[in-house]
Coordinates of C-alpha atoms in Angstrom, one line a residue:
M1 CA 70.0 70.4 74.1
P2 CA 69.4 68.3 70.6
L3 CA 72.7 66.9 69.4
L4 CA 73.7 68.9 66.4
R5 CA 73.5 67.6 63.5
R6 CA 76.6 66.9 61.3
L7 CA 76.8 69.2 58.3
P8 CA 76.9 67.3 55.2
R9 CA 80.4 67.6 53.4
R10 CA 80.8 70.0 50.4
R11 CA 81.7 68.1 47.5
L12 CA 84.3 69.5 45.3
P13 CA 82.9 70.2 41.6
Q14 CA 83.5 67.2 39.1
A15 CA 86.6 69.4 37.1
L16 CA 88.4 70.3 40.2
R17 CA 88.5 66.7 41.4
Q18 CA 89.6 65.7 37.8
A19 CA 92.3 68.4 37.6
P20 CA 95.1 66.7 39.6
S21 CA 94.4 63.5 38.0
R22 CA 94.2 65.4 34.5
G23 CA 97.6 67.1 35.1
R24 CA 99.2 63.8 36.1
R25 CA 98.2 62.2 33.0
Q26 CA 99.9 65.2 31.0
R27 CA 102.7 65.1 33.0
L28 CA 103.2 61.0 32.2
A29 CA 102.4 61.6 28.5
A30 CA 105.1 64.3 28.4
D31 CA 107.5 62.2 30.0
A32 CA 106.8 59.3 28.1
G33 CA 107.3 61.5 24.9
L34 CA 110.5 62.3 26.2
L35 CA 111.7 59.2 27.3
A36 CA 110.9 57.8 23.4
A37 CA 112.9 60.8 21.9
A38 CA 115.9 59.9 24.3
V39 CA 115.7 56.4 23.3
A40 CA 115.4 57.0 19.5
F41 CA 118.5 59.4 19.9
A42 CA 120.3 56.7 22.2
I43 CA 119.9 53.6 20.2
P44 CA 122.2 54.7 17.2
L45 CA 124.8 55.6 19.7
V46 CA 124.8 52.4 21.4
W47 CA 124.7 50.7 18.1
L48 CA 128.1 52.8 17.2
V49 CA 129.7 51.8 20.5
L50 CA 128.9 48.0 20.5
S51 CA 129.6 47.5 16.9
S52 CA 132.9 49.1 16.8
L53 CA 133.9 46.4 19.1
D54 CA 132.2 43.5 17.2
A55 CA 134.1 41.7 14.4
E56 CA 130.8 40.5 12.9
A57 CA 128.8 43.6 13.5
T58 CA 125.5 44.0 11.7
L59 CA 122.8 46.5 11.9
R60 CA 121.2 44.8 14.8
V61 CA 122.0 46.1 18.3
R62 CA 123.5 43.5 20.2
L63 CA 126.3 42.7 22.7
P64 CA 129.8 41.6 21.0
K65 CA 130.4 38.1 21.7
S66 CA 134.1 38.8 22.0
P67 CA 134.9 42.3 22.0
T68 CA 137.9 43.4 20.2
V69 CA 139.4 46.7 19.1
D70 CA 140.2 44.9 15.4
N71 CA 137.8 47.4 13.9
F72 CA 139.8 50.3 15.1
S73 CA 143.4 48.8 14.2
A74 CA 142.0 48.3 10.3
V75 CA 140.7 51.8 10.1
L76 CA 143.8 53.5 11.8
T77 CA 145.9 53.9 8.4
D78 CA 147.1 56.9 6.4
E79 CA 144.6 56.3 3.6
I80 CA 141.3 55.4 5.5
T81 CA 141.6 58.0 8.4
F82 CA 144.5 60.0 9.2
T83 CA 144.8 61.8 5.6
P84 CA 141.0 62.2 5.1
M85 CA 141.1 63.8 8.9
L86 CA 143.9 66.1 8.2
N87 CA 142.1 67.3 5.3
S88 CA 139.0 67.7 7.1
L89 CA 140.9 69.8 9.8
L90 CA 142.6 72.0 7.1
I91 CA 139.5 72.6 4.9
C92 CA 136.9 73.1 7.8
G93 CA 139.5 74.9 10.1
G94 CA 140.2 77.6 7.5
A95 CA 136.6 78.0 6.2
T96 CA 135.3 78.5 9.8
L97 CA 138.1 81.1 10.8
L98 CA 137.2 82.8 7.3
T99 CA 133.2 82.6 8.0
V100 CA 134.1 84.1 11.7
A101 CA 136.4 87.0 10.5
C102 CA 134.1 88.2 7.6
A103 CA 130.8 87.5 9.8
A104 CA 132.4 89.9 12.5
L105 CA 133.1 92.6 9.8
A106 CA 129.8 92.5 8.3
A107 CA 127.7 92.4 11.5
Y108 CA 129.3 95.5 13.0
P109 CA 128.0 98.0 10.8
L110 CA 124.8 96.1 10.6
S111 CA 124.8 96.3 14.6
R112 CA 125.7 99.9 15.1
F113 CA 124.6 101.9 12.1
R114 CA 120.9 102.5 11.2
S115 CA 119.9 102.8 7.4
R116 CA 116.8 101.8 5.5
F117 CA 118.7 99.1 3.9
S118 CA 119.5 97.4 6.8
R119 CA 116.3 95.2 7.4
P120 CA 116.1 93.9 3.8
Y121 CA 119.5 93.4 3.6
L122 CA 119.1 91.1 6.5
L123 CA 116.2 89.8 5.2
T124 CA 117.8 88.7 1.8
I125 CA 120.8 87.3 3.9
L126 CA 118.1 85.1 5.8
F127 CA 116.5 84.0 2.7
S128 CA 119.9 83.1 1.1
T129 CA 120.3 80.1 3.7
C130 CA 117.0 79.0 2.7
L131 CA 118.5 77.9 -0.8
P132 CA 119.4 74.4 -1.1
I133 CA 123.1 73.6 -2.1
T134 CA 122.2 71.3 -4.6
A135 CA 120.4 74.0 -6.5
I136 CA 123.8 76.1 -6.9
M137 CA 126.4 73.2 -7.2
V138 CA 126.2 73.1 -11.0
P139 CA 126.8 76.8 -12.0
V140 CA 129.4 76.7 -9.0
Y141 CA 131.2 73.6 -10.4
G142 CA 131.3 75.4 -13.8
L143 CA 132.6 78.5 -12.1
F144 CA 135.3 76.8 -10.3
V145 CA 136.7 75.0 -13.4
Q146 CA 136.8 78.2 -15.2
V147 CA 138.8 80.1 -12.4
N148 CA 141.2 76.6 -12.0
L149 CA 140.0 76.2 -8.5
I150 CA 138.3 72.8 -8.7
D151 CA 140.3 69.9 -6.8
T152 CA 141.7 72.4 -4.5
R153 CA 141.2 72.3 -0.8
Y154 CA 141.5 76.1 -0.5
G155 CA 138.7 76.6 -3.2
T156 CA 136.5 74.1 -1.3
A157 CA 137.2 76.1 1.9
L158 CA 136.3 79.1 0.0
F159 CA 132.9 77.9 -1.1
L160 CA 132.1 76.2 2.6
A161 CA 132.8 79.5 4.2
A162 CA 130.9 81.6 1.8
A163 CA 127.7 79.1 2.0
Q164 CA 127.8 79.5 5.7
L165 CA 128.3 83.1 5.7
P166 CA 124.7 84.5 5.6
F167 CA 123.5 82.7 8.8
A168 CA 126.9 83.4 10.4
I169 CA 126.3 87.3 9.8
W170 CA 122.9 86.9 11.2
L171 CA 123.6 85.3 14.7
M172 CA 126.7 87.5 15.1
K173 CA 124.8 90.6 14.4
N174 CA 122.1 89.3 17.1
F175 CA 125.2 88.9 19.5
M176 CA 126.8 92.1 18.8
D177 CA 123.4 93.9 19.5
G178 CA 124.1 93.0 23.4
V179 CA 127.2 94.8 23.8
P180 CA 126.6 98.3 24.9
R181 CA 127.7 101.3 22.9
V182 CA 128.8 103.2 25.7
L183 CA 131.8 101.0 25.9
E184 CA 132.5 101.9 22.4
E185 CA 132.0 105.7 23.3
A186 CA 134.6 105.2 25.8
A187 CA 137.1 103.5 23.7
W188 CA 136.8 106.5 21.0
T189 CA 137.1 109.0 23.5
D190 CA 140.6 107.5 24.2
G191 CA 141.5 107.7 20.7
A192 CA 140.6 104.2 19.7
S193 CA 139.5 103.7 15.9
W194 CA 136.6 101.6 14.8
S195 CA 139.1 98.4 14.2
Q196 CA 140.6 98.7 17.5
T197 CA 137.1 99.1 19.0
L198 CA 136.1 95.8 17.3
L199 CA 139.0 93.8 17.9
R200 CA 139.9 94.9 21.5
V201 CA 136.4 95.9 23.2
I202 CA 133.5 94.1 21.1
L203 CA 134.8 91.0 20.2
P204 CA 136.4 90.1 23.6
L205 CA 133.1 90.9 25.4
M206 CA 131.0 88.6 22.8
G207 CA 133.2 85.6 23.4
P208 CA 130.1 83.4 23.8
G209 CA 128.8 84.8 20.7
L210 CA 131.9 83.9 18.8
A211 CA 132.1 80.6 20.2
V212 CA 128.7 79.5 19.1
V213 CA 129.2 81.1 15.6
A214 CA 132.4 78.8 15.4
I215 CA 131.3 75.6 16.5
Y216 CA 127.8 75.8 14.3
T217 CA 130.0 76.8 11.3
F218 CA 132.4 74.0 11.8
I219 CA 129.9 71.4 12.8
M220 CA 127.9 72.3 9.6
M221 CA 131.1 72.3 7.3
W222 CA 132.4 69.1 9.3
G223 CA 129.5 66.9 8.1
N224 CA 129.2 68.3 4.6
F225 CA 129.5 65.4 2.0
F226 CA 128.1 67.0 -1.1
V227 CA 130.3 69.8 -1.8
P228 CA 133.8 68.3 -1.2
F229 CA 132.5 65.3 -3.1
M230 CA 131.8 67.6 -6.2
L231 CA 134.4 70.0 -5.8
L232 CA 137.5 67.5 -5.1
L233 CA 138.3 64.9 -7.6
S234 CA 141.8 63.4 -6.1
P235 CA 141.5 60.7 -3.5
E236 CA 144.5 62.2 -1.6
Q237 CA 142.6 65.5 -1.1
L238 CA 139.2 64.2 -0.1
P239 CA 137.8 64.9 3.5
A240 CA 136.5 62.2 5.9
S241 CA 132.8 63.2 5.2
V242 CA 133.9 61.7 1.6
S243 CA 136.1 58.9 2.7
I244 CA 133.6 57.6 4.8
F245 CA 131.8 56.4 1.7
N246 CA 134.6 54.0 0.9
F247 CA 132.9 51.5 3.6
F248 CA 130.2 51.1 1.5
G249 CA 131.4 48.2 -1.0
N250 CA 129.7 46.7 -4.1
Y251 CA 126.1 44.6 -4.0
G252 CA 125.3 46.1 -0.8
A253 CA 128.0 44.9 1.4
I254 CA 129.1 47.1 4.2
A255 CA 131.8 46.5 6.7
F256 CA 129.7 47.7 9.8
G257 CA 132.2 47.3 12.2
E258 CA 134.8 49.4 10.5
L259 CA 132.3 52.1 9.5
A260 CA 131.1 52.2 13.3
A261 CA 134.7 52.3 14.5
F262 CA 135.5 55.3 11.9
S263 CA 132.3 57.0 12.6
I264 CA 133.5 57.1 16.5
L265 CA 136.6 58.9 15.4
Y266 CA 135.4 60.9 12.8
S267 CA 133.1 62.7 15.6
T268 CA 135.8 63.3 18.0
P269 CA 137.1 66.5 16.8
V270 CA 133.5 68.3 17.2
I271 CA 133.0 66.6 20.4
L272 CA 136.7 67.7 21.6
L273 CA 135.8 71.5 20.4
Y274 CA 132.4 71.6 22.1
I275 CA 134.3 70.4 25.5
L276 CA 137.2 72.9 25.1
I277 CA 134.9 75.9 24.8
S278 CA 131.8 74.6 26.7
R279 CA 132.6 77.0 29.6
R280 CA 132.5 79.9 27.5
L281 CA 129.0 79.1 26.2
G282 CA 127.1 79.4 29.6
G283 CA 129.3 82.3 31.1
G284 CA 127.3 84.7 29.0
F285 CA 128.5 88.4 27.9
A286 CA 131.5 89.3 30.4
L287 CA 130.0 92.8 30.9
G288 CA 129.7 92.9 34.6
G289 CA 131.2 96.1 35.9
A290 CA 132.1 97.2 32.3
V291 CA 129.3 99.7 32.6
K292 CA 129.4 102.0 35.5
G293 CA 126.7 104.4 36.1

């Protein structure tokens, strides 16, 4: 019998042979882009840590020759750190509580009642978040002068709360839509009023939503420089976001080491706030077992 000839191997099409290599190149390009973004975010943080321990810090990222905590000792004073941080906590904390409370009261009817004006109202709220704060500061300053709210911490907190309220209402409404209405109906059957239903049923179930709104509002207020700079005049009432400007001296002289140390201290409350409530952010709504078929 004649020997059987070997069948020739079928070659894959050129596109199929290039597919794995093309996919590998795309993954490498994506990884390189993510690595570049991570480095871009990490370099300023590394500079903060290294410069805060360097007595001769500059804009260059370098290891300190002799690490020291003199920069922290220089800024840990009542005038530079403690009083401005307390003012920031009072202003931003009070404004955050006011914003969350008003957003919950405004989002409840928008989430539970249907009206022809609901969508235009929500779109108007969303549009108001796009207005630049610098465009309305001149009339706001004149209004604050007329009503004697200028150079007051509570007046500044009221304006910050009003500025963050539109987006807080939008977020709160979206979170409130995730709470089933049958829970409210069960509470109404037991004789609860709408306020009791909101406080004892809806808000406890949307704890992650409240945490998100509170964190976002607090962070936006904590880093706000322009509003307190315009509305507060007395040095003893300035928050930390404005007092950080004191590290920029005349003729371009900047105390980089003290600036880095103060920036780390200034970021601590926001980091601690996130750590304290981060467990609730990943848990989702506590609706397990709440609705029975």
